[in-house]
Structure formats: structure tokens, C-alpha cells
CSV table of C-alpha atoms in Angstrom, one decimal:
chain,number,residue,atom,x,y,z
A,1,MET,CA,-37.1,51.7,-31.2
A,2,ASN,CA,-34.1,51.1,-33.4
A,3,ARG,CA,-34.4,47.8,-35.4
A,4,ILE,CA,-31.2,46.5,-33.9
A,5,ASN,CA,-32.6,46.7,-30.4
A,6,LEU,CA,-35.9,45.2,-31.5
A,7,LYS,CA,-34.0,42.2,-33.0
A,8,LEU,CA,-31.8,41.8,-29.9
A,9,SER,CA,-35.0,41.7,-27.8
A,10,GLU,CA,-36.1,38.5,-29.5
A,11,ASN,CA,-35.4,35.3,-27.6
A,12,LYS,CA,-33.0,33.7,-30.1
A,13,LYS,CA,-29.4,33.5,-31.0
A,14,LEU,CA,-28.7,35.9,-34.0
A,15,LEU,CA,-26.9,35.3,-37.2
A,16,SER,CA,-25.4,38.4,-38.9
A,17,ILE,CA,-23.8,38.3,-42.3
A,18,TYR,CA,-21.2,40.7,-43.6
A,19,PHE,CA,-20.5,41.3,-47.3
A,20,THR,CA,-18.8,44.0,-49.3
A,21,ALA,CA,-21.0,46.4,-51.2
A,22,GLY,CA,-20.4,46.2,-54.9
A,23,TYR,CA,-19.0,42.6,-54.9
A,24,PRO,CA,-19.0,40.4,-56.8
A,25,THR,CA,-20.4,42.9,-59.3
A,26,ILE,CA,-21.4,46.5,-58.8
A,27,ASN,CA,-25.1,46.0,-58.9
A,28,ASP,CA,-25.3,43.0,-56.6
A,29,THR,CA,-25.8,44.9,-53.3
A,30,VAL,CA,-29.5,45.0,-53.1
A,31,SER,CA,-30.1,41.5,-54.4
A,32,ILE,CA,-27.7,40.1,-51.8
A,33,ILE,CA,-29.5,41.9,-49.0
A,34,GLN,CA,-32.9,40.7,-50.2
A,35,GLU,CA,-31.7,37.1,-50.5
A,36,LEU,CA,-30.1,37.1,-47.1
A,37,GLU,CA,-33.3,38.2,-45.5
A,38,LYS,CA,-35.4,35.6,-47.4
A,39,SER,CA,-32.9,33.0,-46.1
A,40,GLY,CA,-33.5,33.8,-42.5
A,41,VAL,CA,-30.6,36.0,-41.5
A,42,ASP,CA,-31.2,38.3,-38.6
A,43,MET,CA,-28.9,41.2,-39.4
A,44,ILE,CA,-26.7,42.4,-42.3
A,45,GLU,CA,-23.5,44.3,-42.2
A,46,ILE,CA,-22.8,46.1,-45.5
A,47,GLY,CA,-19.1,46.6,-46.0
A,48,LEU,CA,-18.1,50.0,-47.4
A,49,PRO,CA,-15.0,49.3,-49.5
A,50,PHE,CA,-11.8,51.0,-48.5
A,51,SER,CA,-8.3,50.9,-50.1
A,52,ASP,CA,-6.5,50.1,-46.8
A,53,PRO,CA,-8.6,47.8,-44.7
A,54,LEU,CA,-6.2,47.1,-41.9
A,55,ALA,CA,-8.4,44.7,-39.8
A,56,ASP,CA,-9.5,42.6,-42.8
A,57,GLY,CA,-7.9,39.4,-44.0
A,58,PRO,CA,-7.1,38.5,-47.6
A,59,THR,CA,-10.6,37.5,-48.6
A,60,ILE,CA,-12.3,40.8,-47.5
A,61,GLN,CA,-9.4,42.8,-48.8
A,62,ALA,CA,-9.7,41.2,-52.2
A,63,SER,CA,-13.5,41.8,-52.3
A,64,SER,CA,-13.0,45.5,-51.3
A,65,THR,CA,-10.4,45.9,-54.0
A,66,GLN,CA,-12.7,44.4,-56.5
A,67,ALA,CA,-15.6,46.5,-55.4
A,68,ILE,CA,-13.6,49.7,-55.8
A,69,GLN,CA,-12.5,48.5,-59.2
A,70,ASN,CA,-16.1,47.9,-60.1
A,71,GLY,CA,-16.8,51.5,-59.3
A,72,MET,CA,-18.4,51.3,-55.8
A,73,THR,CA,-18.4,54.6,-53.9
A,74,THR,CA,-20.1,55.9,-50.8
A,75,GLU,CA,-22.5,58.0,-52.9
A,76,LEU,CA,-23.3,55.0,-55.1
A,77,LEU,CA,-24.0,52.8,-52.1
A,78,PHE,CA,-26.4,55.3,-50.7
A,79,ASP,CA,-28.1,55.5,-54.1
A,80,GLN,CA,-28.4,51.7,-54.3
A,81,LEU,CA,-30.0,51.6,-50.9
A,82,LYS,CA,-32.4,54.5,-51.2
A,83,ASN,CA,-35.4,52.2,-51.5
A,84,ILE,CA,-34.2,49.2,-49.5
A,85,ARG,CA,-36.8,49.6,-46.8
A,86,GLU,CA,-39.5,48.9,-49.3
A,87,THR,CA,-38.5,45.3,-49.4
A,88,VAL,CA,-36.2,44.6,-46.4
A,89,THR,CA,-37.2,44.8,-42.7
A,90,ILE,CA,-34.2,43.3,-40.7
A,91,PRO,CA,-31.5,45.6,-39.2
A,92,LEU,CA,-28.9,46.9,-41.6
A,93,LEU,CA,-25.5,48.2,-40.6
A,94,ILE,CA,-22.7,49.8,-42.5
A,95,MET,CA,-19.2,48.6,-41.6
A,96,GLY,CA,-16.3,50.6,-42.8
A,97,TYR,CA,-13.3,52.7,-41.9
A,98,PHE,CA,-13.5,56.2,-40.7
A,99,ASN,CA,-11.7,58.0,-43.5
A,100,PRO,CA,-14.4,57.6,-46.2
A,101,MET,CA,-17.1,58.7,-43.8
A,102,TYR,CA,-15.0,61.7,-42.7
A,103,GLN,CA,-14.4,62.7,-46.3
A,104,TYR,CA,-18.1,62.5,-47.0
A,105,GLY,CA,-18.8,64.5,-43.8
A,106,ILE,CA,-19.8,62.7,-40.6
A,107,GLU,CA,-23.1,64.6,-40.2
A,108,ALA,CA,-24.1,64.3,-43.8
A,109,PHE,CA,-23.2,60.6,-43.7
A,110,CYS,CA,-25.3,59.9,-40.6
A,111,LYS,CA,-28.2,61.9,-42.0
A,112,LYS,CA,-28.1,59.9,-45.2
A,113,CYS,CA,-28.0,56.6,-43.3
A,114,ASN,CA,-31.0,57.7,-41.3
A,115,LYS,CA,-32.9,58.7,-44.4
A,116,ILE,CA,-32.5,55.4,-46.2
A,117,GLY,CA,-33.0,53.2,-43.1
A,118,ILE,CA,-29.5,52.2,-41.9
A,119,ASP,CA,-29.7,51.2,-38.2
A,120,GLY,CA,-26.0,51.3,-37.1
A,121,LEU,CA,-22.4,51.8,-38.0
A,122,ILE,CA,-19.3,49.7,-37.2
A,123,ILE,CA,-16.2,51.8,-37.5
A,124,PRO,CA,-13.1,49.8,-36.2
A,125,ASP,CA,-10.7,52.8,-36.3
A,126,LEU,CA,-13.0,55.4,-34.6
A,127,PRO,CA,-11.5,55.9,-31.1
A,128,LEU,CA,-14.0,55.7,-28.1
A,129,LYS,CA,-13.0,59.1,-26.8
A,130,GLU,CA,-13.3,60.8,-30.1
A,131,TYR,CA,-16.7,59.3,-30.7
A,132,GLU,CA,-17.9,60.4,-27.3
A,133,GLU,CA,-16.6,63.9,-27.5
A,134,GLN,CA,-17.3,64.7,-31.2
A,135,TYR,CA,-19.8,62.4,-32.8
A,136,LYS,CA,-22.1,60.7,-30.3
A,137,SER,CA,-24.7,63.4,-30.5
A,138,ILE,CA,-24.8,63.2,-34.3
A,139,PHE,CA,-25.3,59.4,-34.2
A,140,GLU,CA,-28.1,59.7,-31.6
A,141,ALA,CA,-29.8,62.5,-33.5
A,142,ASN,CA,-30.0,60.2,-36.5
A,143,ASN,CA,-31.1,57.1,-34.6
A,144,LEU,CA,-27.8,55.3,-35.4
A,145,LYS,CA,-26.2,52.8,-33.1
A,146,ASN,CA,-22.4,52.9,-32.9
A,147,ILE,CA,-21.0,49.4,-32.5
A,148,PHE,CA,-17.6,49.1,-30.7
A,149,LEU,CA,-15.2,46.2,-31.0
A,150,ILE,CA,-13.4,44.3,-28.2
A,151,THR,CA,-10.7,41.7,-28.6
A,152,PRO,CA,-9.1,39.1,-26.2
A,153,GLN,CA,-6.5,41.8,-25.5
A,154,THR,CA,-9.0,44.5,-24.5
A,155,SER,CA,-8.7,45.2,-20.8
A,156,THR,CA,-11.6,44.7,-18.5
A,157,GLU,CA,-11.6,48.4,-17.6
A,158,ARG,CA,-11.9,49.4,-21.3
A,159,ILE,CA,-14.6,46.7,-21.8
A,160,ILE,CA,-16.6,48.3,-19.0
A,161,GLN,CA,-16.1,51.7,-20.6
A,162,ILE,CA,-17.4,50.4,-24.0
A,163,ASP,CA,-20.3,48.7,-22.3
A,164,THR,CA,-21.3,52.0,-20.5
A,165,ILE,CA,-21.3,54.0,-23.7
A,166,SER,CA,-23.0,51.3,-25.9
A,167,ASN,CA,-26.7,50.9,-26.3
A,168,SER,CA,-27.2,48.0,-28.7
A,169,PHE,CA,-24.5,45.2,-28.8
A,170,ILE,CA,-20.8,44.8,-28.5
A,171,TYR,CA,-18.8,43.3,-31.4
A,172,MET,CA,-16.6,40.6,-29.9
A,173,VAL,CA,-13.6,39.9,-32.1
A,174,SER,CA,-12.8,36.2,-31.5
A,175,SER,CA,-9.1,36.4,-31.8
A,176,ALA,CA,-6.2,38.7,-32.4
A,177,SER,CA,-6.0,37.7,-36.1
A,178,VAL,CA,-7.5,39.5,-39.0
A,179,THR,CA,-10.9,38.4,-40.5
A,180,GLY,CA,-10.8,35.0,-42.0
A,181,GLY,CA,-7.6,34.2,-40.1
A,182,SER,CA,-8.8,31.1,-38.3
A,183,THR,CA,-11.0,28.1,-39.0
A,184,SER,CA,-11.9,26.8,-35.6
A,185,PHE,CA,-12.0,27.8,-31.9
A,186,GLY,CA,-9.6,26.4,-29.3
A,187,GLU,CA,-9.2,26.6,-25.6
A,188,ASN,CA,-8.0,30.2,-25.7
A,189,GLU,CA,-11.1,31.4,-27.6
A,190,THR,CA,-13.5,29.4,-25.5
A,191,ALA,CA,-11.9,30.8,-22.3
A,192,TYR,CA,-12.3,34.3,-23.7
A,193,PHE,CA,-15.9,33.8,-24.6
A,194,GLU,CA,-16.6,32.5,-21.1
A,195,ARG,CA,-14.7,35.4,-19.4
A,196,ILE,CA,-16.7,38.0,-21.3
A,197,ALA,CA,-20.0,36.2,-20.4
A,198,SER,CA,-19.0,36.2,-16.7
A,199,LEU,CA,-18.8,40.0,-16.7
A,200,ASN,CA,-22.6,40.2,-17.1
A,201,LEU,CA,-22.4,43.3,-19.4
A,202,ASN,CA,-25.4,45.4,-20.0
A,203,ASN,CA,-25.1,45.0,-23.8
A,204,PRO,CA,-25.4,41.7,-25.6
A,205,GLN,CA,-22.3,40.5,-27.4
A,206,ILE,CA,-22.1,39.2,-30.9
A,207,ILE,CA,-18.9,37.3,-32.0
A,208,GLY,CA,-17.1,37.9,-35.3
A,209,PHE,CA,-13.9,36.7,-37.0
A,210,GLY,CA,-13.5,32.9,-37.5
A,211,ILE,CA,-17.1,31.9,-37.9
A,212,ASN,CA,-17.3,29.8,-41.0
A,213,SER,CA,-19.4,26.7,-40.3
A,214,LYS,CA,-22.3,25.3,-38.2
A,215,GLN,CA,-19.7,24.1,-35.7
A,216,THR,CA,-18.0,27.4,-35.2
A,217,PHE,CA,-21.4,29.2,-35.1
A,218,GLN,CA,-22.7,26.9,-32.4
A,219,LYS,CA,-19.5,27.4,-30.3
A,220,ALA,CA,-19.8,31.2,-30.7
A,221,ILE,CA,-23.4,31.4,-29.6
A,222,LYS,CA,-23.0,29.1,-26.6
A,223,ASN,CA,-22.1,32.0,-24.2
A,224,GLN,CA,-22.9,35.0,-26.4
A,225,ASN,CA,-26.0,36.3,-28.2
A,226,GLY,CA,-25.0,35.8,-31.8
A,227,ALA,CA,-22.3,35.5,-34.4
A,228,ILE,CA,-21.2,37.2,-37.6
A,229,ILE,CA,-20.0,35.5,-40.8
A,230,GLY,CA,-18.0,37.5,-43.3
A,231,SER,CA,-15.1,35.9,-45.1
A,232,ALA,CA,-16.8,32.5,-45.5
A,233,PHE,CA,-19.8,34.1,-47.1
A,234,ILE,CA,-17.7,36.2,-49.5
A,235,ASN,CA,-15.9,33.0,-50.5
A,236,PHE,CA,-19.3,31.5,-51.2
A,237,LEU,CA,-20.3,34.5,-53.3
A,238,GLU,CA,-17.2,34.2,-55.4
A,239,LYS,CA,-18.1,30.7,-56.5
A,240,ASN,CA,-21.9,30.6,-56.4
A,241,LYS,CA,-25.0,32.5,-57.7
A,242,ILE,CA,-26.8,35.0,-55.5
A,243,THR,CA,-30.0,32.9,-55.9
A,244,SER,CA,-28.2,30.1,-54.0
A,245,ILE,CA,-27.5,32.1,-50.9
A,246,HIS,CA,-30.1,30.1,-49.0
A,247,ASN,CA,-27.9,27.0,-49.4
A,248,PHE,CA,-25.1,28.7,-47.5
A,249,ILE,CA,-27.4,29.9,-44.7
A,250,GLU,CA,-29.0,26.5,-44.3
A,251,GLN,CA,-25.6,25.0,-43.7
A,252,ILE,CA,-25.1,27.4,-40.7
A,253,ILE,CA,-28.4,27.4,-39.0
């Protein structure tokens, strides 16, 4: 069974952390992953830097720009992760935009992910229909879960479509803003969380965007299965040493 599904089967609320590969420095990727697992994180989303990250806010955009300037590439990321399963057991996902994966070759990209132990991909700009018609069989052949995003504006009909084709979890974007765009959840977000919970979807939901503290984490997991922290963690990395990552995680859980 895929490691994501195994983790989702545990009777607990999950904390997933996003960070940009190659940031703060080019060789930090593996050390950050190892420290996150030691600190009790359940899943990790490794951001593949891209020059035009439309869904990302200033913090992640800046980290992506810095990572590219540092020399991070798709091939280098794969090389850095080639032995990651010797030391890390929790689910690892790559989150990125479709263009770099397409340039690499989708089948080649998926095969490489499978070889090094990546469990899933989050590709915000890959349309549902295109995935289903052209790439679903490639993902499945390489034991990769494709994670789809929904937002407060996503229609119930489309949510049901996404739920039908998904087989791990659904990434619930908390609001219409970009990553890092909000610092708390109000009545609108709470109503959205409750509405999605009431649909009784087949796939668990994990909330991202706007999770930056113990308070927002607790609100996010009240009705859903977990939460993802990205911008707040990258801000932490900018100012602190990798060896102090456990201090950040302790403040959340």
C-alpha cells in the first residue's frame, strides 16, 4: 500500500509540512526532510521551484526564486533524494507546476519518483480531464497518488468528480487567496470547512493555505483530517537553523 494511504489510515489528525527544495541553501533538502520526520511531522511536501508560481504568495515565491538562483533543478532534486528512503519512512510528495514535469517527460518523471520513493504529486495546474485521459495510467503504474485541490469556489459537482477519481486525500485550499495570504480563519472559512465535511466524501481532506499557528492548525483539523503548513515554515527557515526545526513543530502540535 502507498505510504500516504497507510498514514491516512492512522487514527490521528495529520500535520504535513511544505518547503521549497534547495532553500535556504542548495544542499538543505535532505537535512530538512530528516529533521521534520524526527520532529514528528506526518507527511512532507517538497516544492519543486518554478519561475512563475501563480498560486503561491510572496514567501514561497521568494523561496522558489532563491532556490533557482542557488542552482536547484529537477534532476538535482532527484539526485539529492536518491537515497532518502534509507533514513526517512514517512510519506513524501512533490508539489510543483506542470511545465517542469512536462519538460522532463511525464513518464520519466513518474518513474524517477517511484524509484526514489516519492508517494504522490500535487500539481495545481494539471486539469482533471487531462490527467484522467492522458496521465492517470502512468501515475498508477508508478504507485503515485495525484492530489487534487479544491477551493471555497469549487462547485459541489466538481468536488464529487474529484472525489471519484482520487484515491488518497483531497487538498482543501482554505480560501481564495494565495499561500500565506491569511493569518486566521473567520466565519466564511469555518462554514466552508463544515460544508465540505457534510458531503461525507470518500477521500479524507487536508487543509492548506493560512495554517501558521497552533490555533489555526486546531481550527483546520476540527472537521478535516489534517493540515499543511508552508509559508510559516519557510519564514522560520529563513531566520533559524535547520537543527531547530523541532522548536517550530512543537509550537504547532
